[in-house]
Every structure is written in structure tokens, then in C-alpha cells.
XYZ file of C-alpha atoms in Angstrom:
333
model
C 20.118 -58.416 117.433
C 23.266 -60.730 117.102
C 25.456 -59.816 120.007
C 28.120 -61.743 121.953
C 26.270 -64.244 124.176
C 28.860 -66.629 125.170
C 32.725 -66.937 125.349
C 32.925 -69.248 122.283
C 31.740 -66.260 119.844
C 33.567 -63.811 121.561
C 36.805 -66.105 121.259
C 35.858 -66.132 117.317
C 35.504 -62.166 117.091
C 38.894 -62.126 118.842
C 40.690 -64.568 116.270
C 39.154 -62.650 113.377
C 40.771 -59.319 115.134
C 43.944 -60.986 115.472
C 43.817 -62.039 112.024
C 42.914 -58.317 110.779
C 46.117 -57.174 112.990
C 48.309 -59.421 111.324
C 47.162 -58.651 108.158
C 47.387 -54.882 108.688
C 51.200 -55.494 109.943
C 51.924 -57.407 106.709
C 50.159 -54.875 104.668
C 52.476 -52.136 106.159
C 55.483 -54.087 105.678
C 54.756 -55.095 101.985
C 53.825 -51.601 101.425
C 57.457 -50.423 102.809
C 59.089 -52.935 100.282
C 56.676 -51.977 97.456
C 57.942 -48.245 98.157
C 61.475 -49.670 96.729
C 60.301 -51.281 93.933
C 58.426 -50.525 90.621
C 54.783 -51.263 90.475
C 52.147 -49.913 88.156
C 48.812 -47.561 88.513
C 47.209 -50.538 86.679
C 47.389 -52.302 89.965
C 44.319 -50.211 90.908
C 42.299 -51.575 88.423
C 39.363 -53.597 89.511
C 39.824 -56.970 88.079
C 36.877 -58.949 89.648
C 37.643 -61.199 92.442
C 41.066 -62.196 92.240
C 41.565 -65.301 90.150
C 44.133 -66.664 92.993
C 46.144 -65.351 96.093
C 49.291 -67.386 94.712
C 51.988 -65.114 92.938
C 51.690 -65.258 89.438
C 54.283 -65.643 86.669
C 56.972 -67.609 88.930
C 58.669 -69.874 86.666
C 57.809 -73.522 87.393
C 55.077 -72.691 90.034
C 51.512 -73.183 88.448
C 49.641 -72.714 92.053
C 47.975 -69.478 90.507
C 46.709 -71.212 87.195
C 45.527 -74.303 89.235
C 43.261 -71.919 91.633
C 42.235 -69.971 88.754
C 41.421 -73.201 86.426
C 39.557 -75.136 89.337
C 39.151 -72.858 92.398
C 40.581 -72.801 95.674
C 38.839 -75.646 97.320
C 39.097 -78.410 94.595
C 42.625 -77.264 93.452
C 43.760 -77.890 96.804
C 41.766 -81.541 96.778
C 43.282 -82.429 93.717
C 46.971 -81.397 94.826
C 46.837 -84.365 96.718
C 46.189 -87.048 94.258
C 48.464 -89.270 92.022
C 49.405 -88.147 88.669
C 47.227 -90.765 87.396
C 44.187 -89.585 89.412
C 44.855 -86.087 88.833
C 44.778 -86.731 84.983
C 41.605 -89.034 85.247
C 39.734 -86.103 87.025
C 41.012 -83.565 84.547
C 39.938 -85.439 81.684
C 36.227 -85.187 83.338
C 36.580 -81.440 83.606
C 37.431 -81.049 79.938
C 34.372 -82.632 78.972
C 32.307 -79.769 80.892
C 34.529 -77.067 79.519
C 34.241 -78.401 75.801
C 30.668 -77.027 75.302
C 30.358 -77.569 71.666
C 31.797 -81.232 71.858
C 34.238 -80.734 68.995
C 36.871 -82.171 70.807
C 38.917 -79.083 71.259
C 39.137 -76.417 74.104
C 38.860 -72.904 72.731
C 40.054 -69.597 74.512
C 35.991 -68.707 74.629
C 35.255 -72.171 76.188
C 38.114 -71.599 78.731
C 37.409 -68.182 79.756
C 33.896 -69.033 80.317
C 35.015 -71.935 82.530
C 37.121 -69.819 84.598
C 34.454 -67.234 84.990
C 32.057 -70.021 86.276
C 34.760 -70.784 88.676
C 35.192 -67.577 89.975
C 31.588 -67.037 90.516
C 31.087 -70.370 92.314
C 34.139 -69.083 94.430
C 32.809 -65.865 95.158
C 29.394 -67.576 96.270
C 31.360 -69.965 98.473
C 33.160 -67.257 100.157
C 30.014 -65.248 100.974
C 27.990 -68.219 102.097
C 31.000 -69.073 104.443
C 30.899 -65.704 105.947
C 27.082 -65.452 105.973
C 27.203 -68.872 108.124
C 29.722 -67.632 110.354
C 27.899 -64.455 111.402
C 24.208 -65.145 110.715
C 22.302 -67.413 112.956
C 20.813 -70.620 111.386
C 17.346 -70.051 109.692
C 17.563 -66.458 109.114
C 17.259 -65.298 105.727
C 18.319 -61.652 105.686
C 20.621 -59.534 108.038
C 20.299 -55.913 109.059
C 23.322 -53.424 109.391
C 22.961 -53.754 113.075
C 22.819 -57.399 113.410
C 25.959 -57.450 110.992
C 27.880 -54.599 112.646
C 27.250 -56.395 116.230
C 28.527 -59.782 114.967
C 31.752 -58.154 113.256
C 32.324 -55.313 115.441
C 30.464 -56.169 118.839
C 33.833 -56.612 120.668
C 34.354 -53.157 120.940
C 31.262 -52.552 122.981
C 32.633 -55.365 125.372
C 34.668 -53.773 128.159
C 36.361 -57.172 129.035
C 37.562 -57.492 125.327
C 41.502 -57.436 125.184
C 42.100 -56.156 121.484
C 45.136 -53.717 121.490
C 44.410 -49.850 122.416
C 45.088 -47.535 119.851
C 43.678 -48.907 116.585
C 40.419 -46.888 115.394
C 37.685 -49.063 113.520
C 35.310 -46.055 112.830
C 36.550 -45.387 109.154
C 36.244 -49.409 108.621
C 32.564 -49.341 110.215
C 31.617 -46.195 108.107
C 32.746 -47.641 105.058
C 31.246 -50.988 105.851
C 27.673 -49.331 106.462
C 27.830 -47.196 102.993
C 28.872 -50.583 101.289
C 25.742 -52.340 103.067
C 23.460 -49.807 102.183
C 24.698 -49.680 98.623
C 24.309 -53.443 98.324
C 20.747 -53.178 99.332
C 19.243 -53.360 96.125
C 15.298 -53.192 97.195
C 16.124 -50.643 100.002
C 14.293 -52.747 102.540
C 16.812 -52.113 105.402
C 18.453 -55.828 105.352
C 20.417 -58.049 102.842
C 19.317 -61.160 101.670
C 22.007 -63.734 100.525
C 22.304 -62.372 96.843
C 22.702 -58.956 98.344
C 25.260 -60.102 101.010
C 27.419 -61.617 98.486
C 27.627 -58.100 96.542
C 28.404 -56.726 100.259
C 31.123 -58.804 100.341
C 32.449 -58.946 96.874
C 31.595 -55.423 95.235
C 34.020 -56.091 92.608
C 31.726 -58.930 91.047
C 28.818 -56.541 90.894
C 28.565 -53.874 88.181
C 25.887 -51.947 90.648
C 28.458 -52.065 93.283
C 30.949 -49.924 90.903
C 30.403 -46.314 92.548
C 31.287 -47.489 96.033
C 34.563 -49.389 94.744
C 35.385 -45.849 93.016
C 34.599 -44.000 96.223
C 36.743 -46.265 98.363
C 39.360 -45.905 96.084
C 39.518 -41.921 96.184
C 39.139 -42.045 99.806
C 42.444 -44.311 100.127
C 44.458 -41.934 97.670
C 42.946 -38.627 98.561
C 45.050 -37.485 101.902
C 43.828 -33.651 101.424
C 40.126 -34.953 101.474
C 39.191 -32.550 98.982
C 37.266 -35.595 96.834
C 39.440 -35.589 93.851
C 43.021 -37.105 93.322
C 45.942 -34.890 92.416
C 49.101 -35.652 90.815
C 51.101 -35.889 94.012
C 48.372 -38.304 95.706
C 48.624 -40.253 92.493
C 52.330 -40.820 92.865
C 52.501 -41.007 96.700
C 50.188 -44.071 96.228
C 52.733 -45.775 93.896
C 56.088 -44.452 95.349
C 57.361 -42.859 98.510
C 60.623 -41.772 97.720
C 63.187 -40.130 100.430
C 63.787 -36.464 100.622
C 66.645 -35.655 97.704
C 66.156 -39.407 96.167
C 65.894 -39.277 92.243
C 62.862 -40.324 90.462
C 63.011 -43.699 89.049
C 62.279 -43.383 85.487
C 58.927 -45.598 85.855
C 57.502 -43.202 88.207
C 58.112 -40.595 85.737
C 56.569 -42.672 83.411
C 53.545 -43.040 85.797
C 53.553 -38.959 86.024
C 53.081 -38.846 82.392
C 50.490 -41.523 82.366
C 48.437 -39.098 85.009
C 48.638 -35.847 82.706
C 48.168 -37.558 79.589
C 46.103 -40.236 79.933
C 44.397 -40.495 83.284
C 43.483 -36.940 83.214
C 41.091 -36.776 80.420
C 40.017 -32.934 80.894
C 43.586 -31.684 81.797
C 42.730 -29.935 84.980
C 45.246 -31.412 87.189
C 43.237 -33.762 88.986
C 41.172 -36.954 88.553
C 37.518 -36.931 89.263
C 35.077 -39.674 90.089
C 34.368 -40.323 86.670
C 37.977 -40.471 85.561
C 39.068 -42.651 88.555
C 36.261 -44.790 87.179
C 37.381 -45.064 83.730
C 40.932 -46.142 85.089
C 40.089 -48.521 87.614
C 37.177 -50.216 85.817
C 38.059 -50.142 82.206
C 35.570 -51.645 79.913
C 38.158 -53.568 77.703
C 39.619 -55.538 80.541
C 38.699 -58.966 81.363
C 40.827 -61.078 83.884
C 39.449 -64.524 83.002
C 40.197 -63.780 79.225
C 43.645 -63.051 80.137
C 44.288 -66.339 82.091
C 42.497 -68.540 79.547
C 44.868 -66.928 76.730
C 47.904 -67.749 78.802
C 46.820 -70.955 79.646
C 46.373 -71.775 75.943
C 49.629 -70.072 74.925
C 51.817 -72.220 77.556
C 50.250 -75.707 76.326
C 49.659 -75.100 72.644
C 52.422 -76.986 71.388
C 50.973 -76.848 67.375
C 50.137 -73.077 68.118
C 46.496 -73.481 66.465
C 45.067 -71.536 68.956
C 43.132 -74.346 70.525
C 43.875 -77.153 73.031
C 43.454 -81.122 72.400
C 42.956 -83.350 75.206
C 46.455 -84.675 74.502
C 47.911 -81.218 74.681
C 46.605 -80.339 78.104
C 47.039 -84.045 79.506
C 50.673 -83.897 78.547
C 50.893 -80.792 80.872
C 48.229 -81.328 83.336
C 50.686 -80.091 85.837
C 49.716 -76.558 84.782
C 46.216 -77.088 85.216
C 46.309 -79.479 88.425
C 48.715 -79.581 91.127
C 49.788 -83.287 92.081
C 51.466 -84.749 94.952
C 52.233 -88.406 94.299
C 52.835 -89.596 97.773
C 50.097 -88.033 99.219
C 46.315 -88.575 99.194
C 43.481 -87.133 100.928
C 39.802 -87.770 100.957
C 37.821 -85.695 98.674
C 34.678 -83.883 99.688
C 31.486 -85.582 99.030
C 30.216 -82.948 97.198
C 32.310 -83.614 94.301
C 30.950 -86.906 93.379
C 30.919 -85.964 89.920
C 34.443 -87.642 89.978
């Protein structure tokens, strides 16, 4: 079993815990802010791994597009290069995207490239977590090993984590997701199964557990389904006597007229799945379309190399006065 054998590992766990606590507080603050502003039930839709953690649709800020197009790591590297070097490397990337070698970048080619980037990013993230928690040389991990590596500090009497935080629901949820990711049901996860555990939104066979987790988040009376009050409460927490905004009324109508397909007043498991995992939503396609519309000067629905290089800042960042060493694995440049 993985156990906390030394102070270094113990310190790592405490760092992870502090990060979690910070995120928990940040989420609470953000939730309080969101309660006062309009946001949509569409935000609950599972769109795959986020293309970027950066804000989207901020005028003049293309960080979201950079990370969607290049991935987090390469986007960061290229942002440290001169404009000339950024353009040179962008040209090399464009050659890879132009699969049919017709000299144009179409929406399908751009979408497939973004999908490839996001698959690579998901693999990189799961590999990083694997390397942090699993000893070198191991090719599988059991639930007990993962739990001890992640939550082992809870069993340590000398751990100084804040009192009052209950991790029991997180552990139960993680264990259920872990077992679902165990495709061959041999009690351990290999690296592919571990990626499904870390990024269930990327795996078709993990859809059920995502729906179940969503219902648990919203189902305050624990009856296994979502009523109209729980649905609205997830979007807006108005104060007593406060008039309901028009957008909340519109969401209420969405619930009864669109989400609740059998009109029984509740969202069932299947109705929640139809809502948050729609068959007709493809985030890489949305981003590919956005990039083409942003850069396509002649409005022919495709991009030339000249159009892209003329607006290279949409695709890659550049800080003319800062240079950094690129990681050796990017030797294609």
C-alpha cells in the first residue's frame, strides 16, 4: 500500500490540501457572486475537458484561444517568444493541421486539431497525477493505494489540517468513480483506466457517473431526482422577498417546457443525461468556428496561411521582450 512514509510526502499532501481548501473558499466566493448575476443551466452541460481555464470572450484577450489551439504548456512556451519566432513556429503547426495539403485550413481540420490537442492535454494531466501518486515502476493502482496517497493524511494523528472539514462524501464519490473506471473489473486501474478516472468527461463509458454526480450536487432532499426548486436553486439563490429576474423565469420555463420531457415535475436520470450530455454539442467545433470567423477576412469559410499569420496573436501569444528555453520534447520546431 501507498502510505506516508516520510515528511516530504506528508508535506506534499498538506500542500495539496491547502490548495483544495483555497479552491473551496474561492468557489464559495464565486458562487456568492454568481447568485447575483445571470448564468444559464447550459453551464451544467458536460463539454469534455475545458479547452482552457482562461476567461472566454474577453475583448482583446486571446488566452482562451491560445490554450485551446496549442494546449496549456505549449501556449505558455510560445508566449515567451518574439513575434517573428512565434510566426515561424505557427507556420510549422499549420502544416500539420492542413491534412489534405490544399493550402487552406478548414473548420473540420481545425476542429480535429483542437480535439487532438485536448486529448494530449488530458493524457498529460493524468500522467502528471499518476507520477505524483504512484511509485515508479508500477503499472496499476488499486483503490486503497490511491486513497492512501490522496487522503492518507486524514489517518495521521500529527497532520494539522483544519478541523471541521468532512472528506467522507469526496472519498465515497472518488471510490465510485474509481470502480466505474475499472473497465475490466480486476480491482486496479491501468494508465488508460486512470485517465478515465481523472477525466471522466472525456470518456463515453463514464457518462453515468457524471450524471449521478450532477444529480447528487443538486438533489438537496436526496430523493434521487431534481425538482423545479432544486433546479432553480442551482442557478440563483434569491433573498426572501426579492423579485425573480426575467432570466430565472426563462430557466423555469426551460425546465417545464424542455428539460422535463415527461412533464412529471422532476428531472429523472435520463432527463439529466439528455440535458448535460447532449449529442449535438461539440466544444472543439464551436472553438474552430469561432477562430475561423475571427480571422477569415474574405469570408470564404476557410483560412489561408496569410490570414492566420496576419492575426497570429489570436492563435499564439507573444511577448517580444521575453525569451525562454523550450522543453526538449518540442524538437519539431
